[in-house]
Short mmCIF file of C-alpha atoms and ligand atoms in Angstrom, two decimals:
data_model
loop_
_atom_site.label_atom_id
_atom_site.label_comp_id
_atom_site.label_asym_id
_atom_site.label_seq_id
_atom_site.Cartn_x
_atom_site.Cartn_y
_atom_site.Cartn_z
CA MET H 1 -0.18 -0.06 0.09
CA LYS H 2 1.03 3.69 -0.87
CA THR H 3 1.35 6.39 1.98
CA GLN H 4 -0.67 9.64 0.93
CA GLN H 5 2.68 11.19 0.49
CA GLU H 6 3.34 8.87 -2.49
CA LEU H 7 0.23 8.64 -4.13
CA ALA H 8 0.80 12.83 -4.30
CA ALA H 9 4.11 12.36 -5.72
CA ILE H 10 2.67 10.08 -8.55
CA VAL H 11 -0.44 12.59 -9.19
CA GLY H 12 2.18 15.54 -9.36
CA LYS H 13 3.73 13.37 -12.59
CA PHE H 14 0.40 14.81 -14.65
CA ALA H 15 -0.81 17.47 -15.67
CA ILE H 16 -3.38 18.41 -13.69
CA LYS H 17 -5.01 21.45 -12.45
CA GLY H 18 -4.61 23.14 -9.15
CA ASN H 19 -2.82 21.53 -6.04
CA ILE H 20 -4.23 18.51 -4.25
CA LYS H 21 -5.99 18.65 -0.90
CA GLU H 22 -7.39 15.14 -0.27
CA ILE H 23 -7.18 11.05 -1.74
CA LYS H 24 -8.94 8.39 -0.31
CA PRO H 25 -10.22 4.98 -2.03
CA LEU H 26 -13.28 5.16 -4.33
CA GLY H 27 -15.30 2.51 -5.62
CA ASN H 28 -15.09 -1.36 -5.30
CA GLY H 29 -13.39 -2.95 -8.45
CA LEU H 30 -11.80 -6.50 -7.76
CA ILE H 31 -8.65 -5.69 -10.18
CA ASN H 32 -7.19 -2.51 -9.88
CA ASP H 33 -6.91 0.07 -6.83
CA THR H 34 -8.80 3.43 -7.52
CA PHE H 35 -8.52 6.84 -5.75
CA LYS H 36 -10.59 10.02 -5.83
CA VAL H 37 -8.13 13.06 -5.61
CA ASP H 38 -9.39 16.32 -4.82
CA THR H 39 -7.80 19.46 -5.65
CA ASP H 40 -8.67 23.23 -4.95
CA GLY H 41 -8.49 23.60 -8.74
CA PRO H 42 -11.56 23.27 -10.85
CA GLU H 43 -11.30 19.70 -11.10
CA ALA H 44 -11.31 16.29 -9.29
CA TYR H 45 -9.50 13.59 -10.69
CA VAL H 46 -9.98 9.47 -10.85
CA LEU H 47 -6.31 8.07 -10.01
CA GLN H 48 -6.20 4.20 -10.69
CA ARG H 49 -3.15 2.00 -10.44
CA ILE H 50 -3.29 -0.31 -13.12
CA ASN H 51 -3.06 -4.16 -12.08
CA ASN H 52 -0.20 -5.14 -14.34
CA ALA H 53 -0.27 -8.50 -13.20
CA ILE H 54 -3.10 -8.73 -15.13
CA PHE H 55 -3.00 -6.32 -17.67
CA GLN H 56 0.80 -6.86 -18.67
CA ASP H 57 0.43 -4.72 -21.54
CA VAL H 58 -0.40 -1.34 -20.46
CA GLU H 59 0.61 -0.03 -23.30
CA LEU H 60 -1.61 -1.29 -25.78
CA LEU H 61 -4.34 -0.79 -22.72
CA GLN H 62 -4.02 2.71 -22.84
CA HIS H 63 -3.69 3.16 -26.60
CA ASN H 64 -7.01 1.27 -26.50
CA ILE H 65 -8.18 3.64 -24.49
CA GLU H 66 -6.82 6.43 -25.86
CA CYS H 67 -8.74 5.79 -29.69
CA VAL H 68 -12.29 4.67 -28.02
CA THR H 69 -12.27 7.86 -26.19
CA ARG H 70 -10.99 10.47 -28.77
CA HIS H 71 -13.49 8.26 -31.45
CA ILE H 72 -16.64 8.77 -29.20
CA ARG H 73 -16.00 12.49 -27.85
CA ALA H 74 -15.69 13.15 -32.00
CA LYS H 75 -19.19 11.61 -32.61
CA LEU H 76 -20.63 13.17 -29.48
CA GLU H 77 -19.22 16.58 -30.65
CA ALA H 78 -20.78 16.06 -34.22
CA ALA H 79 -23.76 15.50 -32.67
CA GLY H 80 -23.68 18.79 -31.34
CA GLU H 81 -24.08 17.60 -27.90
CA ALA H 82 -23.52 19.67 -24.54
CA ASP H 83 -21.84 18.57 -21.16
CA ILE H 84 -19.47 16.26 -23.43
CA ASP H 85 -17.00 16.11 -20.69
CA ARG H 86 -19.57 14.33 -18.52
CA LYS H 87 -20.25 11.69 -21.23
CA VAL H 88 -16.89 9.91 -21.70
CA LEU H 89 -13.86 9.84 -19.71
CA ARG H 90 -11.02 12.24 -20.63
CA PHE H 91 -6.99 10.87 -19.41
CA ILE H 92 -4.55 13.45 -18.28
CA PRO H 93 -1.20 13.15 -19.95
CA LEU H 94 1.44 13.26 -18.15
CA LYS H 95 3.26 17.03 -17.30
CA ASP H 96 6.61 15.73 -19.35
CA SER H 97 5.22 13.56 -22.39
CA PRO H 98 1.72 12.86 -23.90
CA LYS H 99 1.60 9.66 -22.59
CA THR H 100 -1.47 9.19 -20.30
CA TYR H 101 0.13 6.62 -17.46
CA TRP H 102 3.38 6.51 -15.61
CA THR H 103 5.23 3.90 -14.24
CA ASP H 104 8.09 3.23 -11.56
CA GLY H 105 9.06 0.12 -13.93
CA GLU H 106 7.44 -1.81 -11.13
CA THR H 107 3.49 -0.01 -10.75
CA TYR H 108 1.50 1.72 -13.22
CA TRP H 109 -0.61 4.61 -12.71
CA ARG H 110 -3.56 6.71 -14.68
CA ILE H 111 -5.34 9.68 -13.82
CA SER H 112 -8.37 10.78 -15.17
CA VAL H 113 -10.95 14.12 -14.36
CA PHE H 114 -13.69 13.28 -11.85
CA ILE H 115 -17.17 13.35 -13.05
CA PRO H 116 -18.99 15.54 -10.37
CA ASP H 117 -22.58 14.81 -9.75
CA ALA H 118 -22.49 11.33 -11.01
CA LEU H 119 -24.03 8.26 -9.71
CA THR H 120 -23.23 4.30 -9.94
CA PHE H 121 -25.50 1.61 -8.73
CA GLU H 122 -24.90 -1.86 -7.15
CA ALA H 123 -28.55 -2.91 -8.69
CA VAL H 124 -30.73 -1.22 -10.74
CA THR H 125 -34.51 -0.95 -11.10
CA PRO H 126 -36.24 -2.20 -14.59
CA GLU H 127 -36.20 1.37 -15.84
CA TYR H 128 -32.59 1.96 -15.32
CA SER H 129 -31.54 -1.17 -17.25
CA TYR H 130 -33.53 -0.61 -19.92
CA TYR H 131 -31.52 2.89 -19.86
CA ALA H 132 -28.89 1.25 -19.60
CA GLY H 133 -29.48 -1.14 -22.29
CA LYS H 134 -29.88 2.03 -24.85
CA ALA H 135 -26.59 2.91 -23.08
CA PHE H 136 -24.34 -0.30 -24.26
CA GLY H 137 -26.17 -0.45 -27.71
CA ARG H 138 -25.29 2.69 -28.66
CA PHE H 139 -21.83 2.57 -26.49
CA GLU H 140 -20.96 -0.14 -29.73
CA ALA H 141 -22.65 1.33 -31.96
CA GLN H 142 -20.15 4.52 -31.70
CA LEU H 143 -17.57 2.38 -32.14
CA ALA H 144 -18.66 0.41 -35.29
CA ASP H 145 -17.11 2.61 -37.21
CA ILE H 146 -13.45 3.17 -35.14
CA PRO H 147 -10.78 4.11 -37.58
CA ASP H 148 -7.73 2.40 -35.42
CA THR H 149 -6.76 -1.24 -34.46
CA LEU H 150 -7.49 -2.30 -31.20
CA GLY H 151 -5.74 -5.02 -28.87
CA GLU H 152 -6.46 -7.71 -26.83
CA PRO H 153 -5.33 -6.12 -23.49
CA ILE H 154 -5.93 -9.67 -22.60
CA PRO H 155 -5.65 -12.64 -24.77
CA ASP H 156 -9.22 -14.08 -25.17
CA PHE H 157 -11.03 -12.75 -22.26
CA HIS H 158 -14.03 -13.46 -23.30
CA ASN H 159 -13.42 -16.97 -24.75
CA MET H 160 -15.52 -19.37 -23.23
CA GLU H 161 -13.20 -22.19 -24.64
CA LEU H 162 -10.34 -20.35 -22.71
CA ARG H 163 -12.01 -20.37 -19.24
CA ALA H 164 -12.60 -23.88 -19.53
CA ARG H 165 -9.23 -25.17 -20.19
CA GLN H 166 -8.06 -22.89 -17.43
CA LEU H 167 -10.61 -24.67 -14.88
CA ARG H 168 -9.37 -28.34 -16.20
CA GLU H 169 -5.54 -26.94 -15.68
CA ALA H 170 -6.46 -25.55 -12.31
CA VAL H 171 -8.09 -28.94 -11.34
CA ALA H 172 -5.57 -30.49 -12.59
CA ALA H 173 -2.75 -28.84 -10.77
CA ASP H 174 -4.72 -28.40 -7.63
CA LYS H 175 -2.11 -26.01 -6.51
CA ALA H 176 -4.32 -25.32 -3.04
CA GLY H 177 -5.14 -28.59 -2.49
CA ARG H 178 -8.97 -27.72 -2.51
CA MET H 179 -9.56 -30.95 -4.95
CA ALA H 180 -9.89 -32.90 -1.91
CA ASP H 181 -13.68 -31.30 -0.88
CA PRO H 182 -16.10 -33.35 -2.42
CA GLU H 183 -18.38 -29.84 -3.12
CA VAL H 184 -15.54 -28.74 -5.64
CA LYS H 185 -15.25 -32.14 -6.95
CA ALA H 186 -18.99 -32.42 -7.78
CA LEU H 187 -19.42 -29.07 -8.92
CA VAL H 188 -16.75 -29.54 -11.71
CA GLY H 189 -18.54 -32.43 -13.28
CA GLU H 190 -21.37 -30.29 -13.35
CA ILE H 191 -19.71 -27.20 -14.88
CA GLN H 192 -18.29 -29.82 -17.65
CA LYS H 193 -21.84 -30.87 -18.67
CA TYR H 194 -22.70 -28.05 -19.88
CA GLU H 195 -19.04 -27.22 -21.28
CA GLU H 196 -19.63 -28.22 -25.16
CA GLU H 197 -22.76 -26.04 -25.32
CA MET H 198 -21.24 -22.86 -23.49
CA THR H 199 -18.76 -22.97 -25.81
CA LYS H 200 -21.10 -22.47 -29.24
CA ALA H 201 -20.07 -19.22 -29.93
CA GLU H 202 -16.46 -19.68 -30.60
CA ARG H 203 -17.25 -22.65 -33.17
CA LEU H 204 -19.62 -20.84 -35.28
CA PHE H 205 -17.19 -17.61 -35.04
CA ARG H 206 -14.51 -20.07 -36.52
CA GLU H 207 -17.40 -21.46 -39.13
CA GLY H 208 -17.08 -17.53 -40.18
CA LYS H 209 -21.09 -17.26 -38.35
CA LEU H 210 -20.85 -14.53 -35.90
CA PRO H 211 -18.87 -11.58 -36.21
CA LYS H 212 -17.09 -9.95 -33.51
CA ARG H 213 -16.97 -6.10 -32.51
CA ILE H 214 -15.48 -3.60 -30.54
CA CYS H 215 -17.17 -4.33 -26.91
CA HIS H 216 -16.31 -2.90 -23.49
CA CYS H 217 -16.22 -6.70 -21.52
CA ASP H 218 -16.98 -5.34 -18.32
CA THR H 219 -20.10 -4.26 -18.20
CA LYS H 220 -20.98 -4.86 -14.88
CA VAL H 221 -23.56 -2.79 -13.38
CA ASN H 222 -21.47 -0.61 -11.22
CA ASN H 223 -19.50 0.42 -14.38
CA MET H 224 -21.88 2.78 -15.95
CA LEU H 225 -22.41 6.88 -14.54
CA PHE H 226 -25.97 8.07 -14.29
CA ASP H 227 -26.95 11.57 -13.53
CA LYS H 228 -29.61 12.28 -10.70
CA GLU H 229 -32.40 11.89 -13.24
CA GLY H 230 -31.72 8.32 -14.07
CA ASN H 231 -30.07 9.06 -18.17
CA VAL H 232 -26.97 7.45 -18.35
CA LEU H 233 -23.73 9.83 -18.71
CA CYS H 234 -20.99 7.47 -19.65
CA VAL H 235 -19.34 4.29 -19.30
CA ILE H 236 -16.56 3.42 -17.12
CA ASP H 237 -13.82 0.88 -16.69
CA LEU H 238 -12.41 0.77 -20.16
CA ASP H 239 -9.61 -1.58 -19.48
CA THR H 240 -11.05 -4.10 -21.52
CA ILE H 241 -12.58 -2.78 -24.39
CA MET H 242 -11.40 -5.26 -27.69
CA PRO H 243 -12.67 -7.18 -29.72
CA SER H 244 -15.42 -9.56 -28.74
CA PHE H 245 -18.86 -11.35 -29.58
CA VAL H 246 -21.87 -8.83 -28.65
CA PHE H 247 -22.71 -11.14 -25.83
CA SER H 248 -20.03 -9.89 -23.70
CA ASP H 249 -21.53 -6.54 -22.91
CA PHE H 250 -25.38 -8.02 -22.66
CA GLY H 251 -24.76 -10.92 -20.82
CA ASP H 252 -22.08 -9.59 -18.41
CA PHE H 253 -24.38 -6.13 -17.39
CA LEU H 254 -27.45 -9.14 -16.96
CA ARG H 255 -25.23 -11.24 -15.09
CA THR H 256 -24.85 -8.70 -12.42
CA ALA H 257 -28.25 -6.34 -12.96
CA ALA H 258 -30.19 -9.06 -12.93
CA ASN H 259 -29.14 -11.24 -10.18
CA PHE H 260 -31.84 -10.80 -6.86
CA VAL H 261 -28.60 -10.34 -5.07
CA ALA H 262 -25.02 -9.59 -5.73
CA GLU H 263 -22.47 -11.93 -7.09
CA ASP H 264 -21.14 -13.00 -3.49
CA ASP H 265 -24.06 -13.27 -1.74
CA PRO H 266 -23.17 -16.47 0.10
CA ASP H 267 -27.20 -17.39 0.39
CA THR H 268 -28.01 -19.10 -2.97
CA SER H 269 -31.13 -19.80 -2.09
CA LYS H 270 -32.05 -16.15 -3.13
CA VAL H 271 -29.72 -16.00 -6.02
CA GLY H 272 -32.10 -15.86 -9.34
CA PHE H 273 -32.50 -14.23 -12.87
CA ASN H 274 -34.69 -11.84 -12.64
CA MET H 275 -37.20 -11.60 -15.84
CA GLU H 276 -38.33 -8.00 -15.32
CA ILE H 277 -34.80 -6.89 -15.68
CA PHE H 278 -33.91 -8.80 -18.55
CA LYS H 279 -36.86 -7.44 -20.66
CA ALA H 280 -36.13 -3.77 -19.86
CA PHE H 281 -32.41 -3.93 -20.47
CA SER H 282 -32.86 -6.30 -24.01
CA LYS H 283 -35.65 -3.97 -25.43
CA GLY H 284 -33.37 -0.78 -25.03
CA TYR H 285 -30.08 -2.76 -26.07
CA ILE H 286 -31.74 -3.76 -29.17
CA GLU H 287 -33.17 -0.34 -29.78
CA SER H 288 -29.74 1.16 -30.19
CA ALA H 289 -28.10 -1.76 -31.21
CA LYS H 290 -30.65 -3.07 -34.08
CA VAL H 291 -28.98 -0.82 -36.78
CA PHE H 292 -25.73 -3.37 -36.38
CA LEU H 293 -27.24 -6.84 -34.92
CA THR H 294 -27.27 -9.60 -37.03
CA PRO H 295 -30.53 -11.85 -37.07
CA ILE H 296 -27.75 -14.31 -35.51
CA GLU H 297 -26.55 -12.13 -32.74
CA LYS H 298 -30.23 -11.47 -31.65
CA ASP H 299 -31.47 -14.97 -31.66
CA MET H 300 -28.63 -16.03 -29.55
CA LEU H 301 -29.11 -13.11 -27.18
CA PRO H 302 -30.93 -15.32 -24.43
CA PHE H 303 -27.28 -17.35 -24.92
CA ALA H 304 -25.83 -14.40 -23.42
CA ALA H 305 -27.51 -14.80 -20.57
CA CYS H 306 -26.93 -18.04 -19.86
CA LEU H 307 -23.28 -17.52 -20.83
CA PHE H 308 -21.82 -15.09 -18.75
CA PRO H 309 -23.24 -16.50 -15.01
CA TYR H 310 -21.59 -19.34 -16.59
CA MET H 311 -18.44 -18.34 -17.46
CA GLN H 312 -18.27 -16.25 -14.18
CA CYS H 313 -18.74 -19.53 -12.64
CA VAL H 314 -15.76 -20.81 -13.54
CA ARG H 315 -13.52 -18.10 -13.58
CA PHE H 316 -13.90 -17.81 -9.64
CA PHE H 317 -14.15 -21.02 -9.16
CA ALA H 318 -10.45 -22.05 -11.03
CA ASP H 319 -9.41 -18.96 -9.19
CA TYR H 320 -10.97 -20.78 -5.72
CA ILE H 321 -9.01 -23.74 -7.03
CA ASN H 322 -5.86 -21.92 -7.55
CA GLY H 323 -5.54 -20.78 -4.28
CA ASP H 324 -7.04 -16.98 -5.00
CA THR H 325 -4.46 -15.04 -7.27
CA TYR H 326 -6.54 -13.25 -9.26
CA TYR H 327 -10.01 -11.29 -7.58
CA LYS H 328 -9.48 -9.18 -4.57
CA ILE H 329 -11.07 -11.56 -1.59
CA LYS H 330 -11.93 -10.24 1.69
CA TYR H 331 -12.14 -13.76 3.17
CA ALA H 332 -11.08 -17.44 2.94
CA THR H 333 -13.81 -18.69 1.05
CA HIS H 334 -15.20 -15.63 -0.86
CA ASN H 335 -14.36 -17.33 -4.35
CA MET H 336 -16.45 -20.15 -3.41
CA ASP H 337 -19.29 -18.40 -2.68
CA ARG H 338 -19.55 -16.32 -5.81
CA THR H 339 -19.04 -19.51 -7.33
CA ARG H 340 -22.11 -21.31 -5.92
CA ASN H 341 -23.82 -18.03 -6.62
CA GLN H 342 -22.85 -17.75 -10.27
CA TRP H 343 -23.76 -21.72 -10.25
CA ALA H 344 -26.98 -21.03 -8.99
CA LEU H 345 -27.74 -17.84 -11.23
CA PHE H 346 -26.86 -19.93 -14.32
CA GLN H 347 -29.53 -22.38 -13.30
CA SER H 348 -32.12 -19.97 -13.03
CA ALA H 349 -31.44 -18.00 -16.19
CA LEU H 350 -31.39 -21.73 -18.22
CA ALA H 351 -34.59 -22.24 -16.89
CA LYS H 352 -36.31 -19.09 -18.63
CA VAL H 353 -34.83 -19.50 -21.45
CA PRO H 354 -37.79 -19.99 -23.58
CA GLU H 355 -39.53 -17.04 -21.50
CA MET H 356 -36.19 -15.24 -22.93
CA LYS H 357 -36.79 -16.55 -26.50
CA ALA H 358 -40.16 -15.70 -26.65
CA TRP H 359 -39.65 -11.78 -25.55
CA ILE H 360 -36.91 -11.21 -27.74
CA GLU H 361 -38.86 -12.35 -30.91
CA SER H 362 -41.89 -9.83 -29.71
CA LEU H 363 -39.26 -7.05 -29.73
C1 GN1 J 401 -13.95 -8.27 -12.12
O1 GN1 J 401 -12.27 -4.84 -12.25
P1 GN1 J 401 -13.96 -5.36 -12.01
O2 GN1 J 401 -14.20 -6.11 -10.58
O3 GN1 J 401 -14.92 -4.08 -12.63
C2 GN1 J 401 -13.38 -8.73 -14.10
C3 GN1 J 401 -14.39 -9.22 -14.76
C4 GN1 J 401 -14.89 -9.80 -13.75
C5 GN1 J 401 -15.34 -8.89 -12.47
C6 GN1 J 401 -16.43 -9.65 -11.67
C7 GN1 J 401 -9.98 -7.70 -15.74
O4 GN1 J 401 -14.02 -6.51 -12.86
O5 GN1 J 401 -13.81 -9.57 -15.89
O6 GN1 J 401 -16.52 -9.56 -14.66
O7 GN1 J 401 -14.52 -8.66 -11.86
N1 GN1 J 401 -12.25 -8.09 -14.59
C8 GN1 J 401 -10.88 -8.56 -15.28
O8 GN1 J 401 -16.59 -9.15 -10.61
O9 GN1 J 401 -10.87 -9.45 -15.01
MG1 MG J 402 -15.49 -1.81 -11.83
#
């Protein structure tokens, strides 16, 4: 952990306006460390330590983010939008270079302008889900004609074949001795029964039937800023923007927003897939995304709603079996609770596929 003085020295590398008044922790992401920097100048800032164990190519990552924010800003300007600084993130360059990150060779840092009077939520109503759906569909539509080439900051991030393989590798290595637990062993078997079905998007891609598009790939409900009236201001947490199936954004939003409880609630009897949220979100999403969505993408949206609880279950479970090296945990069995929760959500979503299909067809 860095001291206040050390954090202030890092902030001092960037071309911010004003003097630092206070630096305090912000939000609850599982990967990066985030702080709010208050100043005596006109704006406050968000300081982030980029987790470079996970994002190993920070240069590429910031390149992606700069291209995306520049492109969206240009679109907003062309559309004559007001208040653009609240609708797209703005990263601050260093004092002595145009780069938007600083490193001491070990840790990596960046600063963006803090968007004032914005709200984030860990849970949303159907009405807000509808706005969120419109916003993510619009985000993808805005990026459809980006001229730059974007890389994959985490290669094959949402590739289910890779995630299934990583689970198999974790089980085989059993680094933390957790395979001795009969519950763990049984759940591995249950999960693998669905592997064939849940990896079908990758096969369709190889057959040339399913496209990849620039997606956000971390559309958890708390990665979106709303204003006080419920309008979506912008999407944050842009590290994972990369070419992916549209299922990524559609599925990961519902994974968090349509669960009746948080992703780590240990009481699985409360977990379930909320169809009201699904209906509102998919309506909004399709309204904005219909300009580019192909029939196969649209038909597979119920699949996406199942894929993401499944994939996240596999990812949390592999991390648990590996001895908790990826996600931040607050207690020893945190990843196991997350795994059980996502498994229960997957089961609930699966049971609702016919209802989801009927709704999507009606839109
Ligand atoms: C991580 O950083 P955060 O908390 O927004 C993870 C997502 C997972 C999520 C699960 C780079 O997101 O993929 O869905 O935790 N991000 C990365 O809560 O792995
Ligand atoms: Mg986040």
